Amino acid sequence: MSKARTAFVCSDCGESQPRWSGRCPSCGAWNALKEMHVAAPTSERSNGLRRHSDGPEGAPRAMLLSEVDIDAVTRISLGIGEFDRVLGGGAVPGGVVLLAGEPGIGKSTLVLQAAEKLAERVAPVLYASGEESAAQIRLRALRLGIEGKGLHVLAETSLDRIIDSAVEIGARAIIIDSIQTVHIEGVDNAAGTVTQVRECTASLMRVAKARHVPVLLVGHVTKSGDIAGPRVLEHMVDCVLQLEGDRFHSHRLLRAVKNRFGSTNEVGVFELRTEGMVEIENPSEAFLAERLPGAPGSAVSVTMEGSRPLLIEIQALVSQTSGQTPPRRTANGLDVNRLLLLTAVLSKRLGLPLGNHDVFVNVVGGLRIGEPAVDLAVALAMVSSARGIPIDDDVVILGEIGLSGELRSVGHLERRLVEAAKLGYRRAIVPATTSTGGMSFGALEPVGARTLGSALDAVLGGSPAPRRGSG
């Protein structure tokens, strides 16, 4: 056995240093170097990984770019349209995909469904789990209606034995749930540590590239929402997917944070049900299904999730405080700093007295909106709640609000309006500075507004001051 050595590994970039220092020399992160006991790989393990990594044609050789055979990178459809959309058309042979998300968000459910679809196309498929036993996987599969023909399951945390099993059955795809639970024998660190995660991922990448099989890894996230493990993990893999959503809502968004083989501007929409992850063919209609007609404080806007326009409902509640506590500003699904900015603009530019009012804003469906194109919808929903006057149900509102109260243009306006027209909306309040290029949107009529005040007149009319006792 090789003698173990002590090294200091950065938890952010994964680089190893011979001695500790307060700041990582590679990435500059402070207090990120952790002491690790690292054992050099034994000759037996090195030979084993080399044997697993060798493809059918032996060691790779240098060749002209024009001679590279691209037939080997033909995508494999996962049989789940929304998943394929985010990947760019399917899994790439030899590609390593990392799927991350919070606990209970539905990662294991989604990858088990993907494993079944893959087994129908490129059997055999190996599903290795370090978190569940084979019986537990079978029970979950029965609940999801998965028979698992061509799908092999393995409850194992040793990566060497997982790779041995994959080679033994001739696996055409490998799924690991999760990368933080597996370990390599000979590395003197616990599973989930920086060294183990880095070495396991590197070994799986060598196997994937040499044997031309797609590998799907499930990853944990930290309390701050970052992917657990070294930051180098995200740089090593070919594709990083994030499964997002509120655990108390059923909708889930699958988005690509990184994709070497496709665009990062796509998003998949699912609904978590008893039978598993179900694709949402019309997300806009689903997000507006429970909207209450004629309710004050409710506005509809269109946000862009990647290249897909989604109609969303924004709710606002403006309620007068008792005077004994400072007014609160609460935002769910929206940046609270953006809410503070809009509140200040309404108070300063329109004279809306919100200094003694609580303001609550909610994006329905558990979505999180980061773009400013919904500013105008949020502001008008607040005015609607303050005055107790509803916004017409056939109006969709778009626009970014500047500090002077002016309305600024938004991107992909035509695509947003086309989506609104499909769902039967007849009026769209948009910035006057945005050109629609003379396009026709059927029964939908775009109404241009240059300032927040003119948009308020077009939607609600009159003074924005709240009625006494409104809420």
Coordinates of C-alpha atoms in Angstrom, one line a residue:
M1 CA 0.0 0.0 0.0
S2 CA 1.2 3.5 -0.8
K3 CA 1.8 5.8 2.2
A4 CA -0.8 8.4 2.9
R5 CA 0.1 12.0 2.8
T6 CA -1.5 15.2 4.1
A7 CA -2.6 17.9 1.8
F8 CA -4.8 21.0 2.0
V9 CA -7.6 21.0 -0.6
C10 CA -9.6 24.1 -1.5
S11 CA -13.4 23.5 -1.0
D12 CA -14.1 26.0 -3.8
C13 CA -11.8 25.1 -6.7
G14 CA -10.5 21.7 -5.5
E15 CA -6.8 22.6 -5.9
S16 CA -4.4 20.8 -3.5
Q17 CA -1.8 22.8 -1.6
P18 CA 1.2 21.3 0.4
R19 CA 0.6 23.7 3.3
W20 CA -2.3 25.7 4.8
S21 CA -2.8 29.4 4.2
G22 CA -5.7 31.7 4.9
R23 CA -6.3 32.3 1.2
C24 CA -6.3 29.8 -1.6
P25 CA -3.4 30.6 -4.1
S26 CA -5.5 29.3 -7.0
C27 CA -8.9 30.9 -6.7
G28 CA -8.4 33.5 -4.0
A29 CA -11.1 32.1 -1.6
W30 CA -10.6 32.8 2.0
N31 CA -10.6 30.1 4.7
A32 CA -11.3 27.5 2.0
L33 CA -8.3 25.1 2.5
K34 CA -9.2 22.0 4.4
E35 CA -6.8 19.4 5.7
M36 CA -7.2 16.0 3.9
H37 CA -5.4 12.7 4.1
V38 CA -4.7 11.6 0.6
A39 CA -3.4 8.2 -0.4
A40 CA -1.7 7.7 -3.7
P41 CA -3.6 5.2 -5.8
T42 CA -2.2 1.6 -5.7
S43 CA -1.0 0.0 -8.8
E44 CA -3.9 -2.5 -8.7
R45 CA -6.5 0.3 -8.6
S46 CA -4.6 2.3 -11.3
N47 CA -4.6 -0.7 -13.5
G48 CA -8.3 -1.3 -12.8
L49 CA -9.3 2.2 -13.8
R50 CA -7.1 2.0 -16.8
R51 CA -8.8 -1.2 -17.8
H52 CA -12.2 0.3 -17.4
S53 CA -11.2 3.4 -19.3
D54 CA -9.9 1.6 -22.3
G55 CA -12.4 1.6 -25.1
P56 CA -12.9 -1.1 -27.6
E57 CA -10.3 0.5 -29.9
G58 CA -7.6 0.9 -27.2
A59 CA -5.9 4.2 -26.4
P60 CA -7.0 7.2 -28.4
R61 CA -4.8 8.6 -31.1
A62 CA -4.4 12.1 -32.6
M63 CA -6.2 12.6 -35.8
L64 CA -7.2 15.4 -38.2
L65 CA -10.4 17.3 -37.3
S66 CA -11.9 16.4 -40.6
E67 CA -11.4 12.7 -39.9
V68 CA -13.3 12.7 -36.6
D69 CA -16.4 10.4 -36.8
I70 CA -19.4 12.3 -35.5
D71 CA -21.7 9.3 -35.7
A72 CA -20.5 8.3 -32.2
V73 CA -22.0 11.5 -30.7
T74 CA -25.6 10.9 -32.0
R75 CA -27.9 12.1 -29.2
I76 CA -30.0 9.6 -27.3
S77 CA -33.5 10.7 -26.5
L78 CA -34.5 10.3 -22.9
G79 CA -38.1 9.9 -23.9
I80 CA -39.0 12.9 -21.7
G81 CA -39.6 15.9 -23.9
E82 CA -38.9 18.6 -21.3
F83 CA -35.7 16.8 -20.3
D84 CA -34.5 16.5 -23.9
R85 CA -35.3 20.2 -24.5
V86 CA -33.0 21.3 -21.7
L87 CA -30.2 18.9 -22.7
G88 CA -30.4 20.2 -26.3
G89 CA -32.1 17.2 -27.9
G90 CA -31.1 14.3 -25.7
A91 CA -28.1 12.8 -23.9
V92 CA -24.7 12.7 -25.7
P93 CA -22.7 9.5 -25.6
G94 CA -19.6 10.2 -23.5
G95 CA -21.2 13.2 -21.9
V96 CA -21.4 13.6 -18.1
V97 CA -24.5 15.4 -16.8
L98 CA -24.8 16.7 -13.2
L99 CA -28.4 17.2 -11.9
A100 CA -28.6 19.1 -8.7
G101 CA -31.4 20.3 -6.5
E102 CA -32.7 20.7 -2.9
P103 CA -33.7 17.6 -0.9
G104 CA -37.2 16.4 -1.7
I105 CA -37.4 18.4 -4.9
G106 CA -37.8 15.2 -7.1
K107 CA -34.3 14.5 -8.4
S108 CA -34.4 10.8 -7.8
T109 CA -37.9 10.5 -9.2
L110 CA -36.9 12.3 -12.4
V111 CA -33.7 10.3 -13.0
L112 CA -35.5 7.0 -12.3
Q113 CA -38.1 7.9 -14.9
A114 CA -35.3 8.9 -17.3
A115 CA -33.5 5.6 -16.6
E116 CA -36.6 3.6 -17.6
K117 CA -36.9 5.6 -20.9
L118 CA -33.2 5.1 -21.6
A119 CA -33.5 1.4 -21.0
E120 CA -36.2 1.2 -23.6
R121 CA -33.8 2.7 -26.2
V122 CA -30.3 1.6 -25.3
A123 CA -30.6 -1.3 -22.8
P124 CA -28.9 -2.2 -20.6
V125 CA -28.8 0.8 -18.2
L126 CA -27.2 0.8 -14.8
Y127 CA -28.8 2.7 -12.0
A128 CA -26.5 2.8 -8.9
S129 CA -27.8 4.3 -5.7
G130 CA -25.8 5.0 -2.5
E131 CA -28.8 6.3 -0.7
E132 CA -31.4 3.6 -1.2
S133 CA -31.5 -0.2 -1.2
A134 CA -32.5 -2.2 -4.2
A135 CA -35.8 -3.0 -2.5
Q136 CA -36.5 0.7 -1.9
I137 CA -35.8 1.5 -5.5
R138 CA -38.1 -1.2 -6.6
L139 CA -40.9 0.1 -4.4
R140 CA -40.5 3.6 -5.8
A141 CA -40.5 2.2 -9.3
L142 CA -43.8 0.3 -8.7
R143 CA -45.3 3.6 -7.4
L144 CA -44.2 5.3 -10.6
G145 CA -45.5 2.5 -12.8
I146 CA -42.0 1.5 -13.9
E147 CA -41.4 -2.1 -14.9
G148 CA -37.7 -1.6 -15.5
K149 CA -37.0 -3.9 -18.4
G150 CA -33.4 -3.6 -19.3
L151 CA -32.8 -1.4 -16.2
H152 CA -30.2 -2.9 -13.7
V153 CA -30.2 -1.5 -10.2
L154 CA -27.2 -1.6 -7.8
A155 CA -27.2 -0.4 -4.2
E156 CA -23.5 0.3 -3.8
T157 CA -21.2 3.2 -2.6
S158 CA -17.9 1.8 -4.0
L159 CA -17.2 3.4 -7.3
D160 CA -14.8 0.6 -8.3
R161 CA -17.5 -2.0 -7.9
I162 CA -20.1 0.2 -9.7
I163 CA -17.7 0.5 -12.7
D164 CA -17.1 -3.2 -12.6
S165 CA -20.8 -3.9 -12.7
A166 CA -21.3 -1.5 -15.5
V167 CA -18.5 -3.2 -17.6
E168 CA -19.9 -6.6 -16.7
I169 CA -23.4 -6.0 -18.0
G170 CA -22.2 -3.8 -20.9
A171 CA -24.1 -0.8 -19.7
R172 CA -25.0 1.7 -22.4
A173 CA -25.8 4.4 -19.8
I174 CA -24.8 4.9 -16.1
I175 CA -26.8 6.8 -13.5
I176 CA -25.3 7.6 -10.0
D177 CA -27.5 8.7 -7.2
S178 CA -25.7 10.5 -5.7
I179 CA -22.1 11.5 -6.4
Q180 CA -21.7 12.6 -2.8
T181 CA -22.3 9.1 -1.5
V182 CA -19.8 7.1 -3.6
H183 CA -16.1 6.7 -2.8
I184 CA -13.0 5.3 -4.4
E185 CA -11.0 2.7 -2.5
G186 CA -7.5 3.8 -1.7
V187 CA -8.4 7.5 -1.1
D188 CA -8.2 8.1 2.6
N189 CA -11.2 10.5 2.8
A190 CA -14.9 10.0 3.6
A191 CA -17.5 10.0 0.8
G192 CA -18.6 13.5 0.0
T193 CA -15.4 15.2 0.7
V194 CA -13.6 17.4 -1.8
T195 CA -11.1 14.8 -2.7
Q196 CA -13.6 11.9 -3.1
V197 CA -16.0 13.9 -5.2
R198 CA -13.3 15.1 -7.5
E199 CA -11.6 11.7 -7.9
C200 CA -15.0 9.9 -8.4
T201 CA -16.1 12.4 -11.0
A202 CA -12.8 12.2 -12.8
S203 CA -12.9 8.4 -12.9
L204 CA -16.5 8.4 -14.3
M205 CA -15.5 11.0 -16.9
R206 CA -12.7 8.7 -18.1
V207 CA -15.0 5.8 -18.4
A208 CA -17.7 7.8 -20.1
K209 CA -15.4 9.3 -22.7
A210 CA -13.6 6.0 -23.5
R211 CA -16.6 3.8 -23.6
H212 CA -19.0 6.4 -25.2
V213 CA -21.7 6.0 -22.7
P214 CA -23.7 8.9 -21.1
V215 CA -23.3 9.3 -17.4
L216 CA -26.0 11.1 -15.2
L217 CA -24.9 12.2 -11.8
V218 CA -27.3 13.4 -9.0
G219 CA -25.8 16.0 -6.8
H220 CA -26.7 17.6 -3.5
V221 CA -26.9 21.3 -2.7
T222 CA -25.8 23.3 0.3
K223 CA -28.0 25.4 2.5
S224 CA -27.1 28.4 0.3
G225 CA -28.4 26.6 -2.8
D226 CA -24.9 25.9 -4.3
I227 CA -23.9 22.5 -5.5
A228 CA -22.2 20.6 -2.7
G229 CA -18.6 19.6 -3.3
P230 CA -15.7 21.5 -4.9
R231 CA -16.5 24.2 -7.5
V232 CA -14.2 22.2 -9.9
L233 CA -17.0 19.6 -10.0
E234 CA -19.1 21.9 -12.1
H235 CA -16.2 22.7 -14.4
M236 CA -15.4 19.0 -14.9
V237 CA -18.8 17.8 -16.1
D238 CA -20.3 18.6 -19.6
C239 CA -23.7 19.7 -18.4
V240 CA -25.0 21.1 -15.1
L241 CA -28.8 21.0 -14.6
Q242 CA -30.6 22.6 -11.7
L243 CA -34.0 21.3 -10.6
E244 CA -35.9 24.2 -8.9
G245 CA -39.2 24.8 -7.3
D246 CA -40.9 25.4 -4.0
R247 CA -41.3 22.2 -2.0
F248 CA -44.8 23.3 -1.0
H249 CA -45.9 23.7 -4.7
S250 CA -46.1 21.0 -7.3
H251 CA -44.4 22.8 -10.2
R252 CA -40.7 22.2 -10.9
L253 CA -38.4 24.0 -13.3
L254 CA -35.4 22.2 -14.9
R255 CA -32.8 24.6 -16.3
A256 CA -29.3 24.3 -17.6
V257 CA -26.7 26.2 -15.8
K258 CA -24.0 24.9 -18.2
N259 CA -24.2 22.9 -21.3
R260 CA -21.3 22.1 -23.7
F261 CA -23.6 20.4 -26.2
G262 CA -26.5 22.8 -26.3
S263 CA -28.0 26.0 -25.2
T264 CA -28.4 27.2 -21.6
N265 CA -31.5 29.2 -22.6
E266 CA -34.0 26.4 -22.3
V267 CA -36.1 25.4 -19.4
G268 CA -38.3 22.3 -18.7
V269 CA -41.5 22.6 -16.7
F270 CA -42.8 19.6 -14.7
E271 CA -45.5 18.9 -12.1
L272 CA -44.7 16.6 -9.3
R273 CA -47.6 14.2 -8.8
T274 CA -48.1 10.8 -7.2
E275 CA -47.2 9.1 -10.5
G276 CA -44.0 11.0 -10.7
M277 CA -42.7 14.0 -12.7
V278 CA -45.3 14.9 -15.4
E279 CA -44.4 17.2 -18.3
I280 CA -46.4 20.5 -18.5
E281 CA -47.3 21.0 -22.2
N282 CA -48.8 24.5 -21.6
P283 CA -47.1 26.0 -18.5
S284 CA -48.7 29.4 -18.9
E285 CA -52.2 28.0 -18.7
A286 CA -51.2 25.9 -15.7
F287 CA -49.8 28.8 -13.8
L288 CA -53.0 30.8 -14.3
A289 CA -55.5 28.0 -13.8
E290 CA -56.4 29.1 -10.2
R291 CA -56.5 32.8 -10.8
L292 CA -59.6 34.5 -9.2
P293 CA -61.3 36.8 -11.7
G294 CA -61.9 40.4 -10.6
A295 CA -59.6 40.2 -7.6
P296 CA -57.9 43.5 -6.6
G297 CA -54.1 43.2 -6.5
S298 CA -53.8 40.6 -9.2
A299 CA -51.9 41.3 -12.5
V300 CA -50.7 39.0 -15.3
S301 CA -47.3 39.4 -16.9
V302 CA -45.0 37.4 -19.2
T303 CA -41.6 36.3 -18.1
M304 CA -38.9 34.6 -20.2
E305 CA -37.6 31.3 -18.9
G306 CA -34.8 30.7 -21.3
S307 CA -36.3 31.0 -24.7
R308 CA -39.8 30.1 -23.5
P309 CA -42.3 32.8 -22.6
L310 CA -44.5 32.0 -19.5
L311 CA -47.6 33.9 -18.4
I312 CA -47.6 34.3 -14.6
E313 CA -49.9 35.9 -12.0
I314 CA -48.4 38.4 -9.6
Q315 CA -50.4 39.1 -6.5
A316 CA -49.9 42.2 -4.2
L317 CA -51.5 43.1 -0.9
V318 CA -51.2 46.6 0.5
S319 CA -52.5 46.9 4.0
Q320 CA -52.4 49.8 6.5
T321 CA -50.3 49.2 9.6
S322 CA -51.5 49.7 13.1
G323 CA -48.9 52.4 13.6
Q324 CA -47.1 50.6 16.4
T325 CA -44.8 48.5 14.1
P326 CA -42.8 49.6 11.1
P327 CA -44.3 48.7 7.7
R328 CA -43.1 45.4 6.2
R329 CA -42.0 44.7 2.7
T330 CA -42.2 41.0 1.9
A331 CA -41.6 39.4 -1.5
N332 CA -42.1 35.7 -2.5
G333 CA -40.6 34.7 -5.8
L334 CA -39.3 38.3 -6.4
D335 CA -36.1 40.1 -5.2
V336 CA -37.0 42.0 -2.1
N337 CA -34.6 44.8 -3.1
R338 CA -36.6 45.2 -6.4
L339 CA -39.8 45.5 -4.4
L340 CA -38.2 48.2 -2.2
L341 CA -37.2 50.1 -5.4
L342 CA -40.7 49.9 -6.9
T343 CA -42.3 51.0 -3.6
A344 CA -40.0 54.0 -3.5
V345 CA -40.8 54.9 -7.1
L346 CA -44.6 54.7 -6.4
S347 CA -44.2 56.9 -3.4
K348 CA -42.0 59.5 -5.0
R349 CA -43.2 59.7 -8.5
L350 CA -47.0 59.0 -8.1
G351 CA -47.5 60.2 -4.5
L352 CA -48.8 56.8 -3.3
P353 CA -48.5 57.0 0.5
L354 CA -47.0 53.6 1.4
G355 CA -45.0 54.8 4.4
N356 CA -47.7 53.5 6.8
H357 CA -48.7 50.4 4.7
D358 CA -47.4 46.8 4.7
V359 CA -46.7 45.5 1.2
F360 CA -46.7 41.8 0.3
V361 CA -46.0 40.5 -3.2
N362 CA -46.2 36.9 -4.4
V363 CA -45.4 35.2 -7.7
V364 CA -48.0 32.4 -7.9
G365 CA -46.8 28.9 -8.6
G366 CA -43.6 28.9 -6.7
L367 CA -41.6 30.6 -9.5
R368 CA -38.7 32.9 -8.9
I369 CA -38.5 35.9 -11.3
G370 CA -35.2 37.6 -11.7
E371 CA -35.8 39.8 -14.8
P372 CA -37.1 43.5 -14.5
A373 CA -39.7 43.0 -17.3
V374 CA -42.4 42.3 -14.6
D375 CA -41.8 45.6 -12.8
L376 CA -44.8 47.3 -14.2
A377 CA -47.1 44.4 -13.4
V378 CA -45.8 44.4 -9.8
A379 CA -46.4 48.2 -9.4
L380 CA -49.9 48.1 -10.9
A381 CA -50.8 45.1 -8.7
M382 CA -49.8 47.2 -5.7
V383 CA -51.9 50.2 -6.8
S384 CA -54.8 47.9 -7.6
S385 CA -54.7 46.4 -4.1
A386 CA -54.2 49.9 -2.4
R387 CA -57.3 51.3 -4.3
G388 CA -59.3 48.1 -4.1
I389 CA -60.0 48.2 -7.8
P390 CA -59.3 45.1 -9.9
I391 CA -57.3 45.0 -13.2
D392 CA -59.3 43.8 -16.2
D393 CA -58.9 40.0 -16.7
D394 CA -58.0 40.4 -20.3
V395 CA -55.0 42.7 -19.7
V396 CA -51.3 41.5 -19.7
I397 CA -48.7 44.0 -18.4
L398 CA -45.0 44.3 -19.4
G399 CA -42.3 46.8 -18.7
E400 CA -39.2 47.7 -16.7
I401 CA -39.6 50.8 -14.4
G402 CA -36.7 53.3 -14.1
L403 CA -36.0 55.5 -11.1
S404 CA -37.6 58.5 -12.8
G405 CA -40.9 56.5 -13.3
E406 CA -40.2 56.0 -17.0
L407 CA -40.9 52.6 -18.7
R408 CA -38.0 50.9 -20.4
S409 CA -38.1 48.3 -23.1
V410 CA -38.1 44.6 -22.6
G411 CA -36.5 41.9 -24.7
H412 CA -38.4 39.3 -26.8
L413 CA -41.5 41.4 -26.7
E414 CA -43.0 39.8 -29.8
R415 CA -42.7 36.3 -28.4
R416 CA -44.2 37.4 -25.1
L417 CA -47.2 39.0 -26.9
V418 CA -47.7 35.9 -29.1
E419 CA -47.9 33.7 -26.0
A420 CA -50.4 36.1 -24.4
A421 CA -52.5 36.2 -27.6
K422 CA -52.7 32.4 -27.6
L423 CA -54.4 32.4 -24.2
G424 CA -57.0 35.0 -25.2
Y425 CA -55.7 38.2 -23.8
R426 CA -56.9 41.3 -25.7
R427 CA -54.8 44.2 -24.3
A428 CA -51.1 44.4 -23.5
I429 CA -49.6 47.4 -21.7
V430 CA -46.1 47.7 -23.0
P431 CA -43.4 50.4 -23.0
A432 CA -44.0 53.0 -25.8
T433 CA -40.2 52.9 -26.6
T434 CA -40.5 49.2 -27.6
S435 CA -41.3 48.5 -31.3
T436 CA -43.4 45.5 -32.2
G437 CA -42.1 45.7 -35.8
G438 CA -45.7 46.2 -37.2
M439 CA -46.6 42.6 -36.2
S440 CA -50.2 41.6 -35.8
F441 CA -51.2 39.7 -32.7
G442 CA -54.7 38.8 -33.6
A443 CA -57.2 40.1 -31.1
L444 CA -54.4 41.3 -28.8
E445 CA -53.9 45.1 -29.0
P446 CA -50.6 46.5 -27.7
V447 CA -51.0 49.8 -25.8
G448 CA -47.9 51.8 -25.4
A449 CA -47.1 53.8 -22.3
R450 CA -44.1 56.0 -21.7
T451 CA -44.3 56.5 -18.0
L452 CA -45.7 54.7 -14.9
G453 CA -48.4 57.3 -14.6
S454 CA -49.7 56.8 -18.2
A455 CA -49.7 53.1 -17.7
L456 CA -51.7 53.6 -14.5
D457 CA -54.2 55.7 -16.4
A458 CA -54.5 53.1 -19.1
V459 CA -55.2 50.2 -16.7
L460 CA -56.9 51.8 -13.6
G461 CA -57.3 55.5 -14.3
G462 CA -57.4 58.3 -11.8
S463 CA -55.4 59.0 -8.7
P464 CA -53.3 56.2 -7.3
A465 CA -54.0 57.2 -3.7
P466 CA -55.4 54.3 -1.6
R467 CA -58.9 54.3 -0.2
R468 CA -59.3 54.6 3.5
G469 CA -59.3 51.2 5.1
S470 CA -58.4 49.4 1.9
G471 CA -56.4 46.3 2.0

